[in-house]
Amino acid sequence: MAIKSDLSESRTPADIVKTLRSGIGRVSEEVIEEIQARIPEYARPSDEIYIKVVRMAVEQAIEGFLDRVENPDAPWDPEPFRMIGKGEAAEGRNLEAFQAAMRLGARVGWRRLTEIAGPLGLSPQSLYDLGETIFVYLDALADAAAEGFDEARAHAAGEMERRRARLLDLLLSRPSAGPEVIADLAKAAAWRLPRTVACVALDDQHGACRLPPLPPDVLTGPERALPCLLVPDPAGPGQAQTLERALRGRRVAIGPTVPLASSATSLRWAGEALDLSRRGVLPRGLLRCADHMATLVVFKDEELVSAMAEVRLAPLAHLRPTQQDRLAETLLAWLRHGRGAGEVAAKLHVHPQTVRYRLRQLEELYGDQLADPDIRFELEIALRARQAVMSGH
C-alpha cells in the first residue's frame, strides 16, 4: 500500500525529517501524556506492559509518518495497526477511543511542526503539504485499525458461535455430558446456565432454515437434523411473548419446560408434535406441547392405540360412515363433558333431544360396557385418536 499526498511534489527541506527524528522520544512522551490525560480508556499508569504497547504504537506511527515524508511512494505495511485494531476488539472496546487518540496525536505532532517551521525556514506551502500528509496518513492508520478490528470481531463471533453449537450438541446428546463439562463450556460460550429450558423444533421442509432475530441467550441449531432452538427459562418474564413474536407465521413446536439436563426430552416431544402437525393431526403454526399433551400421549404408540380402537370401536363398525361419525362425536363429548344430554348438546351445538336419541343408540350398541370406568377411559383414548386423524384428512 502506498500513502501519497502532494508533499511528493513540494520542496520540503530534507533536514525537517532529521530534526523530527531526533525528537521522536520527546514527542512520543508528549503524545502519550496527552492521550492518558484526556482519554480514560488509555489511562493505565500502573500497567507497565500496556504503557509499553501504547508507546510502541505511538513511536511506530511517528516513524511511519516520517517515512512517508521522506518517500511518499514507498509501500506501507499496515500490519502493526491492524494488530492495534485487533487489540481494541480483544479489550472489548470499539474504535472511538483509538480514533480519538490518533487525532490527539496528530494535533501534538502538528504543534511540534509549527514550532520548528520558522527556524527551519519552511514555506507556508511546505507546511501545508506536511499537514495534508498527516491527514492522509491518519486515514490510512484508521483504515488498518478498522480492518484488524473487524477481523477480530468476526473471528470472535465465529468462535463463540462454534462454542455455542458444541454446547447445544452436548445438551441434546443422550446421555448428556456431565454437569461440570456443561458448566465449563457454558462459561466459555458466555451462556448463563438456566434452571429450566424448552426446546423448539423448527419446520425445515425446504432445507433452508432461516432463523428470525432471537434473544442472545437462545441457543440455535439450524443445521441439525431437526433444526431447533433451546430457550432458557421459558417461563421467565416476557419470554413467552418474545418467542411468539419471533416465531409468528412459522410452523414450529415448543417442547415442554424441563430441567436443563433433560433438554433432549423437550426436543423429542417438540419433534413429535411437529410431525403430527405436518400430518394434520395437530394445527399448523406455533404449537405448544403443553396444550396438546393428551394427543401426544395417544399418538406415542399408534399401533397400540389402533389395536385398542379396533376393539373398543367395534360396536360402531357396521354403521354407515356418517352414522359412525355422529355417534363417535356424541360419545366422546359425553365422556369428556358430562353425562347430561343438555351439556353434550351445548358442546355439539345440537338439540338435546337429538343427543338423547344418539345416547340411546350407544347404550344399545355398548350395553353395560359404558358403566365400566376402564372401558370408558380406553374409549376416550380411542375416540380422541380417531378425532385427531379425521381432522387431519
mmCIF file of C-alpha atoms in Angstrom:
data_model
loop_
_atom_site.group_PDB
_atom_site.id
_atom_site.type_symbol
_atom_site.label_atom_id
_atom_site.label_comp_id
_atom_site.label_asym_id
_atom_site.label_seq_id
_atom_site.Cartn_x
_atom_site.Cartn_y
_atom_site.Cartn_z
ATOM 1 C CA MET A 1 0.000 0.000 0.000
ATOM 2 C CA ALA A 2 1.304 3.439 -0.884
ATOM 3 C CA ILE A 3 0.210 6.547 1.005
ATOM 4 C CA LYS A 4 0.560 9.602 -1.191
ATOM 5 C CA SER A 5 -0.084 13.303 -0.887
ATOM 6 C CA ASP A 6 1.040 16.413 -2.718
ATOM 7 C CA LEU A 7 4.075 16.514 -0.455
ATOM 8 C CA SER A 8 5.992 14.482 -3.057
ATOM 9 C CA GLU A 9 5.703 17.453 -5.411
ATOM 10 C CA SER A 10 6.725 20.107 -2.870
ATOM 11 C CA ARG A 11 10.204 21.158 -1.910
ATOM 12 C CA THR A 12 10.192 20.205 1.765
ATOM 13 C CA PRO A 13 13.697 20.555 3.222
ATOM 14 C CA ALA A 14 15.223 17.170 3.994
ATOM 15 C CA ASP A 15 16.550 18.406 7.313
ATOM 16 C CA ILE A 16 12.992 18.596 8.737
ATOM 17 C CA VAL A 17 12.897 14.799 8.840
ATOM 18 C CA LYS A 18 16.266 14.679 10.549
ATOM 19 C CA THR A 19 15.130 17.242 13.108
ATOM 20 C CA LEU A 20 11.888 15.433 13.800
ATOM 21 C CA ARG A 21 13.593 12.058 14.128
ATOM 22 C CA SER A 22 15.931 13.439 16.722
ATOM 23 C CA GLY A 23 12.953 14.482 18.810
ATOM 24 C CA ILE A 24 10.838 11.350 18.464
ATOM 25 C CA GLY A 25 11.326 10.381 22.077
ATOM 26 C CA ARG A 26 10.228 13.757 23.374
ATOM 27 C CA VAL A 27 7.233 13.938 21.024
ATOM 28 C CA SER A 28 6.223 10.383 21.894
ATOM 29 C CA GLU A 29 6.216 11.214 25.595
ATOM 30 C CA GLU A 30 4.127 14.284 24.963
ATOM 31 C CA VAL A 31 1.617 12.308 22.841
ATOM 32 C CA ILE A 32 1.354 9.539 25.436
ATOM 33 C CA GLU A 33 0.846 12.035 28.264
ATOM 34 C CA GLU A 34 -1.882 13.813 26.311
ATOM 35 C CA ILE A 35 -3.623 10.548 25.426
ATOM 36 C CA GLN A 36 -3.595 9.240 29.000
ATOM 37 C CA ALA A 37 -4.710 12.580 30.418
ATOM 38 C CA ARG A 38 -7.610 13.083 28.056
ATOM 39 C CA ILE A 39 -8.771 9.583 27.065
ATOM 40 C CA PRO A 40 -9.814 7.487 30.107
ATOM 41 C CA GLU A 41 -9.615 4.170 28.233
ATOM 42 C CA TYR A 42 -5.836 4.597 27.929
ATOM 43 C CA ALA A 43 -5.160 5.792 31.484
ATOM 44 C CA ARG A 44 -3.314 2.803 32.979
ATOM 45 C CA PRO A 45 -0.340 4.237 34.854
ATOM 46 C CA SER A 46 0.220 1.011 36.822
ATOM 47 C CA ASP A 47 0.137 -1.288 33.790
ATOM 48 C CA GLU A 48 3.715 -1.328 32.508
ATOM 49 C CA ILE A 49 3.007 -3.770 29.683
ATOM 50 C CA TYR A 50 0.117 -1.680 28.431
ATOM 51 C CA ILE A 51 2.182 1.520 28.602
ATOM 52 C CA LYS A 52 4.891 -0.241 26.593
ATOM 53 C CA VAL A 53 2.355 -1.209 23.931
ATOM 54 C CA VAL A 54 0.977 2.328 23.740
ATOM 55 C CA ARG A 55 4.496 3.762 23.487
ATOM 56 C CA MET A 56 5.426 1.336 20.716
ATOM 57 C CA ALA A 57 2.253 2.231 18.786
ATOM 58 C CA VAL A 58 2.930 5.955 19.100
ATOM 59 C CA GLU A 59 6.563 5.595 18.024
ATOM 60 C CA GLN A 60 5.609 3.402 15.073
ATOM 61 C CA ALA A 61 3.034 5.970 13.991
ATOM 62 C CA ILE A 62 5.571 8.791 14.133
ATOM 63 C CA GLU A 63 8.276 6.758 12.389
ATOM 64 C CA GLY A 64 5.800 5.764 9.708
ATOM 65 C CA PHE A 65 4.801 9.360 9.156
ATOM 66 C CA LEU A 66 8.421 10.457 8.750
ATOM 67 C CA ASP A 67 8.980 7.609 6.281
ATOM 68 C CA ARG A 68 6.063 8.980 4.256
ATOM 69 C CA VAL A 69 7.622 12.431 4.286
ATOM 70 C CA GLU A 70 10.921 11.042 3.022
ATOM 71 C CA ASN A 71 9.385 8.758 0.417
ATOM 72 C CA PRO A 72 5.645 9.187 -0.256
ATOM 73 C CA ASP A 73 5.668 6.370 -2.839
ATOM 74 C CA ALA A 74 7.170 3.741 -0.531
ATOM 75 C CA PRO A 75 4.929 0.719 0.220
ATOM 76 C CA TRP A 76 3.355 0.790 3.655
ATOM 77 C CA ASP A 77 2.859 -2.161 5.983
ATOM 78 C CA PRO A 78 -0.498 -1.784 7.794
ATOM 79 C CA GLU A 79 0.008 -4.860 9.994
ATOM 80 C CA PRO A 80 1.073 -3.058 13.221
ATOM 81 C CA PHE A 81 -2.104 -1.010 13.151
ATOM 82 C CA ARG A 82 -4.249 -3.932 12.153
ATOM 83 C CA MET A 83 -2.918 -5.557 15.338
ATOM 84 C CA ILE A 84 -3.906 -2.460 17.298
ATOM 85 C CA GLY A 85 -7.446 -2.816 15.924
ATOM 86 C CA LYS A 86 -7.467 -6.468 16.950
ATOM 87 C CA GLY A 87 -6.254 -5.462 20.408
ATOM 88 C CA GLU A 88 -9.094 -2.971 20.808
ATOM 89 C CA ALA A 89 -11.563 -5.705 19.903
ATOM 90 C CA ALA A 90 -9.944 -8.059 22.418
ATOM 91 C CA GLU A 91 -10.276 -5.359 25.088
ATOM 92 C CA GLY A 92 -13.997 -5.218 24.388
ATOM 93 C CA ARG A 93 -13.884 -1.621 23.150
ATOM 94 C CA ASN A 94 -14.987 -0.012 19.929
ATOM 95 C CA LEU A 95 -12.580 2.130 17.880
ATOM 96 C CA GLU A 96 -13.755 5.501 19.174
ATOM 97 C CA ALA A 97 -11.019 5.711 21.813
ATOM 98 C CA PHE A 98 -8.324 4.719 19.309
ATOM 99 C CA GLN A 99 -9.537 7.228 16.739
ATOM 100 C CA ALA A 100 -9.624 9.955 19.397
ATOM 101 C CA ALA A 101 -6.058 9.013 20.395
ATOM 102 C CA MET A 102 -4.909 9.305 16.764
ATOM 103 C CA ARG A 103 -6.500 12.721 16.358
ATOM 104 C CA LEU A 104 -4.904 13.849 19.604
ATOM 105 C CA GLY A 105 -1.519 12.561 18.499
ATOM 106 C CA ALA A 106 -1.904 14.339 15.155
ATOM 107 C CA ARG A 107 -2.595 17.637 16.946
ATOM 108 C CA VAL A 108 0.510 17.219 19.100
ATOM 109 C CA GLY A 109 2.583 16.422 16.017
ATOM 110 C CA TRP A 110 1.190 19.407 14.127
ATOM 111 C CA ARG A 111 2.001 21.655 17.076
ATOM 112 C CA ARG A 112 5.618 20.487 17.028
ATOM 113 C CA LEU A 113 5.818 21.083 13.265
ATOM 114 C CA THR A 114 4.577 24.630 13.570
ATOM 115 C CA GLU A 115 7.125 25.271 16.341
ATOM 116 C CA ILE A 116 10.081 24.309 14.140
ATOM 117 C CA ALA A 117 8.692 25.645 10.868
ATOM 118 C CA GLY A 118 10.206 29.103 11.382
ATOM 119 C CA PRO A 119 13.733 28.090 12.451
ATOM 120 C CA LEU A 120 13.903 25.616 9.540
ATOM 121 C CA GLY A 121 12.714 28.216 7.072
ATOM 122 C CA LEU A 122 9.709 26.172 5.903
ATOM 123 C CA SER A 123 7.473 27.925 3.422
ATOM 124 C CA PRO A 124 3.706 28.102 4.052
ATOM 125 C CA GLN A 125 3.216 25.712 1.115
ATOM 126 C CA SER A 126 5.613 23.170 2.610
ATOM 127 C CA LEU A 127 3.859 23.410 5.962
ATOM 128 C CA TYR A 128 0.509 22.972 4.211
ATOM 129 C CA ASP A 129 1.791 19.891 2.401
ATOM 130 C CA LEU A 130 3.027 18.410 5.662
ATOM 131 C CA GLY A 131 -0.395 18.948 7.203
ATOM 132 C CA GLU A 132 -2.057 17.210 4.274
ATOM 133 C CA THR A 133 0.338 14.272 4.655
ATOM 134 C CA ILE A 134 -0.666 13.979 8.310
ATOM 135 C CA PHE A 135 -4.356 13.697 7.389
ATOM 136 C CA VAL A 136 -3.716 11.165 4.606
ATOM 137 C CA TYR A 137 -1.595 9.110 6.985
ATOM 138 C CA LEU A 138 -4.237 9.368 9.712
ATOM 139 C CA ASP A 139 -6.859 7.929 7.336
ATOM 140 C CA ALA A 140 -4.539 5.034 6.464
ATOM 141 C CA LEU A 141 -3.985 4.233 10.155
ATOM 142 C CA ALA A 142 -7.717 4.340 10.800
ATOM 143 C CA ASP A 143 -8.447 2.013 7.865
ATOM 144 C CA ALA A 144 -5.815 -0.501 9.002
ATOM 145 C CA ALA A 145 -7.105 -0.486 12.576
ATOM 146 C CA ALA A 146 -10.696 -0.894 11.386
ATOM 147 C CA GLU A 147 -9.695 -3.849 9.219
ATOM 148 C CA GLY A 148 -7.990 -5.583 12.141
ATOM 149 C CA PHE A 149 -10.884 -4.733 14.453
ATOM 150 C CA ASP A 150 -13.491 -6.198 12.071
ATOM 151 C CA GLU A 151 -11.401 -9.316 11.508
ATOM 152 C CA ALA A 152 -11.014 -9.901 15.252
ATOM 153 C CA ARG A 153 -14.704 -9.336 15.901
ATOM 154 C CA ALA A 154 -15.669 -11.725 13.111
ATOM 155 C CA HIS A 155 -13.259 -14.348 14.435
ATOM 156 C CA ALA A 156 -14.555 -13.915 17.989
ATOM 157 C CA ALA A 157 -18.159 -14.159 16.809
ATOM 158 C CA GLY A 158 -17.365 -17.298 14.813
ATOM 159 C CA GLU A 159 -15.552 -18.878 17.746
ATOM 160 C CA MET A 160 -18.425 -18.038 20.098
ATOM 161 C CA GLU A 161 -20.882 -19.499 17.610
ATOM 162 C CA ARG A 162 -18.850 -22.715 17.430
ATOM 163 C CA ARG A 163 -18.731 -22.956 21.231
ATOM 164 C CA ARG A 164 -22.483 -22.475 21.481
ATOM 165 C CA ALA A 165 -23.120 -25.068 18.787
ATOM 166 C CA ARG A 166 -20.925 -27.508 20.713
ATOM 167 C CA LEU A 167 -22.767 -26.660 23.925
ATOM 168 C CA LEU A 168 -26.115 -27.332 22.241
ATOM 169 C CA ASP A 169 -24.815 -30.668 20.954
ATOM 170 C CA LEU A 170 -23.785 -31.692 24.459
ATOM 171 C CA LEU A 171 -27.087 -30.599 25.991
ATOM 172 C CA LEU A 172 -29.090 -32.555 23.416
ATOM 173 C CA SER A 173 -26.949 -35.703 23.471
ATOM 174 C CA ARG A 174 -28.296 -38.809 25.160
ATOM 175 C CA PRO A 175 -26.965 -39.263 27.705
ATOM 176 C CA SER A 176 -25.921 -35.646 28.051
ATOM 177 C CA ALA A 177 -22.440 -34.675 29.167
ATOM 178 C CA GLY A 178 -21.701 -34.302 32.865
ATOM 179 C CA PRO A 179 -22.648 -31.067 34.658
ATOM 180 C CA GLU A 180 -19.015 -29.971 35.062
ATOM 181 C CA VAL A 181 -18.333 -30.294 31.331
ATOM 182 C CA ILE A 182 -21.532 -28.394 30.548
ATOM 183 C CA ALA A 183 -20.695 -25.674 33.060
ATOM 184 C CA ASP A 184 -17.172 -25.184 31.672
ATOM 185 C CA LEU A 185 -18.344 -24.950 28.073
ATOM 186 C CA ALA A 186 -21.233 -22.658 29.019
ATOM 187 C CA LYS A 187 -18.751 -20.308 30.674
ATOM 188 C CA ALA A 188 -16.529 -20.354 27.582
ATOM 189 C CA ALA A 189 -19.592 -19.643 25.434
ATOM 190 C CA ALA A 190 -20.703 -16.770 27.707
ATOM 191 C CA TRP A 191 -24.008 -18.553 28.340
ATOM 192 C CA ARG A 192 -25.598 -18.397 31.763
ATOM 193 C CA LEU A 193 -26.776 -21.822 32.932
ATOM 194 C CA PRO A 194 -30.569 -21.692 33.377
ATOM 195 C CA ARG A 195 -32.617 -23.773 35.774
ATOM 196 C CA THR A 196 -35.122 -24.838 33.113
ATOM 197 C CA VAL A 197 -35.255 -24.867 29.302
ATOM 198 C CA ALA A 198 -37.638 -25.606 26.465
ATOM 199 C CA CYS A 199 -36.637 -26.779 23.002
ATOM 200 C CA VAL A 200 -38.310 -25.516 19.855
ATOM 201 C CA ALA A 201 -38.483 -27.781 16.792
ATOM 202 C CA LEU A 202 -38.441 -25.810 13.524
ATOM 203 C CA ASP A 203 -40.058 -26.983 10.312
ATOM 204 C CA ASP A 204 -37.455 -27.213 7.540
ATOM 205 C CA GLN A 205 -39.302 -28.814 4.649
ATOM 206 C CA HIS A 206 -37.379 -26.742 2.100
ATOM 207 C CA GLY A 207 -33.935 -27.454 3.557
ATOM 208 C CA ALA A 208 -33.036 -23.813 4.180
ATOM 209 C CA CYS A 209 -33.887 -22.998 7.761
ATOM 210 C CA ARG A 210 -33.521 -19.248 8.238
ATOM 211 C CA LEU A 211 -33.682 -18.101 11.807
ATOM 212 C CA PRO A 212 -35.587 -14.985 12.852
ATOM 213 C CA PRO A 213 -33.991 -12.390 15.166
ATOM 214 C CA LEU A 214 -33.827 -14.008 18.605
ATOM 215 C CA PRO A 215 -32.725 -13.016 22.116
ATOM 216 C CA PRO A 216 -28.960 -13.530 22.565
ATOM 217 C CA ASP A 217 -29.397 -16.214 25.236
ATOM 218 C CA VAL A 218 -31.258 -18.569 22.877
ATOM 219 C CA LEU A 219 -29.040 -21.371 21.569
ATOM 220 C CA THR A 220 -29.661 -22.092 17.888
ATOM 221 C CA GLY A 221 -29.190 -25.256 15.842
ATOM 222 C CA PRO A 222 -30.415 -24.514 12.300
ATOM 223 C CA GLU A 223 -28.058 -27.077 10.754
ATOM 224 C CA ARG A 224 -29.091 -30.019 12.937
ATOM 225 C CA ALA A 225 -31.046 -32.956 11.504
ATOM 226 C CA LEU A 226 -34.050 -31.462 13.308
ATOM 227 C CA PRO A 227 -33.455 -27.688 13.285
ATOM 228 C CA CYS A 228 -34.119 -26.354 16.743
ATOM 229 C CA LEU A 229 -33.748 -23.673 19.367
ATOM 230 C CA LEU A 230 -33.038 -24.039 23.071
ATOM 231 C CA VAL A 231 -34.763 -21.354 25.124
ATOM 232 C CA PRO A 232 -33.515 -20.749 28.682
ATOM 233 C CA ASP A 233 -36.024 -20.113 31.477
ATOM 234 C CA PRO A 234 -39.046 -20.162 29.117
ATOM 235 C CA ALA A 235 -41.410 -19.182 31.941
ATOM 236 C CA GLY A 236 -39.349 -16.071 32.737
ATOM 237 C CA PRO A 237 -40.796 -12.561 32.437
ATOM 238 C CA GLY A 238 -41.664 -11.771 28.834
ATOM 239 C CA GLN A 239 -40.015 -14.899 27.418
ATOM 240 C CA ALA A 240 -43.211 -16.429 26.025
ATOM 241 C CA GLN A 241 -44.271 -13.196 24.322
ATOM 242 C CA THR A 242 -40.791 -12.601 22.884
ATOM 243 C CA LEU A 243 -40.647 -16.117 21.485
ATOM 244 C CA GLU A 244 -44.119 -15.938 19.990
ATOM 245 C CA ARG A 245 -43.325 -12.637 18.263
ATOM 246 C CA ALA A 246 -40.112 -14.053 16.807
ATOM 247 C CA LEU A 247 -41.739 -17.261 15.574
ATOM 248 C CA ARG A 248 -45.047 -15.844 14.378
ATOM 249 C CA GLY A 249 -46.051 -17.170 10.964
ATOM 250 C CA ARG A 250 -43.802 -20.238 11.159
ATOM 251 C CA ARG A 251 -44.622 -23.898 11.735
ATOM 252 C CA VAL A 252 -42.839 -24.707 14.977
ATOM 253 C CA ALA A 253 -43.439 -26.784 18.078
ATOM 254 C CA ILE A 254 -42.363 -25.677 21.546
ATOM 255 C CA GLY A 255 -41.480 -28.608 23.770
ATOM 256 C CA PRO A 256 -42.388 -28.858 27.447
ATOM 257 C CA THR A 257 -40.367 -26.954 30.029
ATOM 258 C CA VAL A 258 -37.835 -29.304 31.620
ATOM 259 C CA PRO A 259 -34.670 -29.142 33.764
ATOM 260 C CA LEU A 260 -31.520 -28.322 31.794
ATOM 261 C CA ALA A 261 -30.303 -31.926 31.985
ATOM 262 C CA SER A 262 -33.495 -33.063 30.207
ATOM 263 C CA SER A 263 -33.124 -30.788 27.178
ATOM 264 C CA ALA A 264 -33.176 -33.765 24.809
ATOM 265 C CA THR A 265 -36.564 -34.848 26.176
ATOM 266 C CA SER A 266 -38.086 -31.449 25.433
ATOM 267 C CA LEU A 267 -36.766 -31.588 21.872
ATOM 268 C CA ARG A 268 -38.073 -35.130 21.370
ATOM 269 C CA TRP A 269 -41.619 -34.103 22.318
ATOM 270 C CA ALA A 270 -41.363 -30.959 20.192
ATOM 271 C CA GLY A 271 -40.254 -33.050 17.227
ATOM 272 C CA GLU A 272 -43.182 -35.433 17.649
ATOM 273 C CA ALA A 273 -45.618 -32.519 17.871
ATOM 274 C CA LEU A 274 -44.145 -31.008 14.706
ATOM 275 C CA ASP A 275 -44.544 -34.322 12.889
ATOM 276 C CA LEU A 276 -48.196 -34.556 13.953
ATOM 277 C CA SER A 277 -48.699 -31.002 12.714
ATOM 278 C CA ARG A 278 -47.307 -31.929 9.299
ATOM 279 C CA ARG A 279 -49.750 -34.852 9.175
ATOM 280 C CA GLY A 280 -52.654 -32.575 10.061
ATOM 281 C CA VAL A 281 -53.305 -34.227 13.420
ATOM 282 C CA LEU A 282 -52.266 -31.055 15.253
ATOM 283 C CA PRO A 283 -52.835 -27.496 13.959
ATOM 284 C CA ARG A 284 -50.362 -25.607 11.796
ATOM 285 C CA GLY A 285 -48.396 -22.632 13.099
ATOM 286 C CA LEU A 286 -46.941 -22.280 16.566
ATOM 287 C CA LEU A 287 -47.682 -25.296 18.778
ATOM 288 C CA ARG A 288 -47.051 -25.688 22.464
ATOM 289 C CA CYS A 289 -46.709 -29.296 23.560
ATOM 290 C CA ALA A 290 -48.224 -28.347 26.904
ATOM 291 C CA ASP A 291 -51.520 -27.602 25.094
ATOM 292 C CA HIS A 292 -51.629 -30.984 23.323
ATOM 293 C CA MET A 293 -50.247 -33.482 25.819
ATOM 294 C CA ALA A 294 -53.229 -35.839 25.543
ATOM 295 C CA THR A 295 -52.838 -36.066 21.750
ATOM 296 C CA LEU A 296 -49.078 -36.573 22.060
ATOM 297 C CA VAL A 297 -49.580 -39.389 24.561
ATOM 298 C CA VAL A 298 -52.276 -41.002 22.430
ATOM 299 C CA PHE A 299 -50.032 -40.992 19.332
ATOM 300 C CA LYS A 300 -46.940 -42.127 21.156
ATOM 301 C CA ASP A 301 -47.684 -45.739 20.183
ATOM 302 C CA GLU A 302 -50.068 -45.596 17.269
ATOM 303 C CA GLU A 303 -50.050 -49.328 16.695
ATOM 304 C CA LEU A 304 -51.196 -49.977 20.240
ATOM 305 C CA VAL A 305 -53.856 -47.261 20.024
ATOM 306 C CA SER A 306 -55.070 -48.645 16.689
ATOM 307 C CA ALA A 307 -55.369 -52.133 18.176
ATOM 308 C CA MET A 308 -57.296 -50.774 21.155
ATOM 309 C CA ALA A 309 -59.525 -48.665 18.884
ATOM 310 C CA GLU A 310 -60.355 -51.712 16.770
ATOM 311 C CA VAL A 311 -61.658 -53.464 19.880
ATOM 312 C CA ARG A 312 -63.405 -50.551 21.593
ATOM 313 C CA LEU A 313 -64.961 -49.050 18.463
ATOM 314 C CA ALA A 314 -66.070 -52.429 17.073
ATOM 315 C CA PRO A 315 -69.753 -51.785 18.030
ATOM 316 C CA LEU A 316 -69.747 -48.864 15.546
ATOM 317 C CA ALA A 317 -68.013 -50.706 12.719
ATOM 318 C CA HIS A 318 -71.162 -51.971 10.958
ATOM 319 C CA LEU A 319 -72.758 -48.497 10.742
ATOM 320 C CA ARG A 320 -72.606 -46.153 7.778
ATOM 321 C CA PRO A 321 -69.666 -43.682 7.923
ATOM 322 C CA THR A 322 -71.933 -40.724 8.651
ATOM 323 C CA GLN A 323 -73.623 -42.631 11.488
ATOM 324 C CA GLN A 324 -70.241 -43.642 12.874
ATOM 325 C CA ASP A 325 -69.086 -40.028 12.849
ATOM 326 C CA ARG A 326 -72.196 -38.709 14.622
ATOM 327 C CA LEU A 327 -72.207 -41.387 17.306
ATOM 328 C CA ALA A 328 -68.442 -41.211 17.855
ATOM 329 C CA GLU A 329 -68.642 -37.425 18.245
ATOM 330 C CA THR A 330 -71.529 -37.730 20.703
ATOM 331 C CA LEU A 331 -69.869 -40.468 22.734
ATOM 332 C CA LEU A 332 -66.618 -38.503 23.041
ATOM 333 C CA ALA A 333 -68.489 -35.369 24.144
ATOM 334 C CA TRP A 334 -70.417 -37.458 26.692
ATOM 335 C CA LEU A 335 -67.190 -38.937 28.067
ATOM 336 C CA ARG A 336 -65.387 -35.572 28.197
ATOM 337 C CA HIS A 337 -68.045 -33.114 29.274
ATOM 338 C CA GLY A 338 -70.571 -34.916 31.426
ATOM 339 C CA ARG A 339 -73.396 -37.356 31.370
ATOM 340 C CA GLY A 340 -76.290 -34.902 30.890
ATOM 341 C CA ALA A 341 -77.873 -34.508 27.467
ATOM 342 C CA GLY A 342 -78.013 -30.736 27.925
ATOM 343 C CA GLU A 343 -74.264 -30.374 28.438
ATOM 344 C CA VAL A 344 -73.433 -32.618 25.499
ATOM 345 C CA ALA A 345 -75.940 -30.792 23.270
ATOM 346 C CA ALA A 346 -74.351 -27.436 24.148
ATOM 347 C CA LYS A 347 -70.884 -28.708 23.222
ATOM 348 C CA LEU A 348 -72.087 -30.196 19.926
ATOM 349 C CA HIS A 349 -74.489 -27.323 19.101
ATOM 350 C CA VAL A 350 -77.412 -29.696 18.523
ATOM 351 C CA HIS A 351 -80.817 -30.135 20.171
ATOM 352 C CA PRO A 352 -80.846 -32.093 23.480
ATOM 353 C CA GLN A 353 -83.457 -34.433 22.035
ATOM 354 C CA THR A 354 -81.004 -35.339 19.257
ATOM 355 C CA VAL A 355 -78.387 -36.162 21.890
ATOM 356 C CA ARG A 356 -80.838 -38.324 23.860
ATOM 357 C CA TYR A 357 -81.643 -40.276 20.715
ATOM 358 C CA ARG A 358 -77.964 -40.868 19.948
ATOM 359 C CA LEU A 359 -77.197 -41.846 23.557
ATOM 360 C CA ARG A 360 -79.958 -44.474 23.433
ATOM 361 C CA GLN A 361 -78.354 -45.862 20.277
ATOM 362 C CA LEU A 362 -74.973 -46.006 22.036
ATOM 363 C CA GLU A 363 -76.478 -47.781 25.046
ATOM 364 C CA GLU A 364 -77.934 -50.384 22.712
ATOM 365 C CA LEU A 365 -74.587 -50.837 20.942
ATOM 366 C CA TYR A 366 -72.368 -50.920 24.042
ATOM 367 C CA GLY A 367 -74.667 -52.195 26.778
ATOM 368 C CA ASP A 368 -73.018 -52.469 30.197
ATOM 369 C CA GLN A 369 -69.554 -51.524 28.834
ATOM 370 C CA LEU A 370 -70.320 -47.811 29.324
ATOM 371 C CA ALA A 371 -70.607 -48.417 33.068
ATOM 372 C CA ASP A 372 -67.028 -49.738 33.303
ATOM 373 C CA PRO A 373 -64.528 -46.915 34.166
ATOM 374 C CA ASP A 374 -61.604 -48.713 32.469
ATOM 375 C CA ILE A 375 -63.546 -49.192 29.258
ATOM 376 C CA ARG A 376 -64.712 -45.575 29.311
ATOM 377 C CA PHE A 377 -61.066 -44.482 29.678
ATOM 378 C CA GLU A 378 -59.967 -46.641 26.741
ATOM 379 C CA LEU A 379 -62.931 -45.426 24.705
ATOM 380 C CA GLU A 380 -61.927 -41.819 25.246
ATOM 381 C CA ILE A 381 -58.340 -42.537 24.100
ATOM 382 C CA ALA A 382 -59.591 -44.360 21.006
ATOM 383 C CA LEU A 383 -62.100 -41.626 20.170
ATOM 384 C CA ARG A 384 -59.545 -38.843 20.686
ATOM 385 C CA ALA A 385 -57.173 -40.612 18.296
ATOM 386 C CA ARG A 386 -59.985 -41.089 15.775
ATOM 387 C CA GLN A 387 -60.955 -37.419 16.014
ATOM 388 C CA ALA A 388 -57.344 -36.278 15.531
ATOM 389 C CA VAL A 389 -56.897 -38.495 12.465
ATOM 390 C CA MET A 390 -60.214 -37.379 10.955
ATOM 391 C CA SER A 391 -59.367 -33.693 11.458
ATOM 392 C CA GLY A 392 -56.110 -34.235 9.571
ATOM 393 C CA HIS A 393 -57.862 -35.583 6.483
#
